[in-house]
Amino acid sequence: EVQLQASGGGLVQTGGSLRLSCAASGFTFDDYAIGWFRQAPGKEREGVSAISRADSSTWYTDSVKGRFTISWDNAKHTLNLQMNNLNPEDTGVYYCAAVWWPYGKIISMSGTTYNYWGQGTQVTVSS
């Protein structure tokens, strides 16, 4: 059974940092894309960042480039998202998700149906 367990959310001031983690189990981690989505109140869910296990390439939505860093800890089977220089527009519930993806480079997160989801973790950035 595939399980994704997210943690690390919280309340931080503008300019602060948070690190999200997602512990993965129940599947072979090769040939999967694993990433983070977020949903702000009243807004649609959007893809934030993902990593392709097939070729270790990464993808970021434009608004977080240069501020967020995604990584995969193979020893702990954990996906991490280091978020720096946070601003109120980063507020939302963050979800980790995975999909079988043997194709390598991720072009977009919105065009792919991620079929494994963890529970959300709340990130709140105050101004």
Phi, psi and omega in degrees: 000127179285130177227136176233125184237108182269150177204168172107358179290174179167192180252130180216154177278160176307134182092351182277184184228152172217155176234118177265145176230151178222108179278125184249143176205162173093003176209160175284133191275347175291151176062030173235149166259133181231134184204187182238134169246161173218154177222119177269157179304128178078005182239160177286155175293140179227149175285135182256308184196150178210159177232137177266118180290338182294320181227008178064015177284158182234158179223140177226144170289152189304323187291346182247357180301134181086349181244325182253146176226123179260145179208159180237123176264103186291330180292325182257357182053048185231135174265133180239149174226107175273121184244115180245161178050050183292149176226166185303333179291349177274355180296137177162180173268127182257131181239137169266148184209159182218153177211146176294124188211085181272009191270355180089237189305135177266122180270322183203153174265335186287336183268006182239135178272107175281125188250001173237129186227144171264176175285160182277160173229133187278131172241124179234124179246119182268149181271000000 
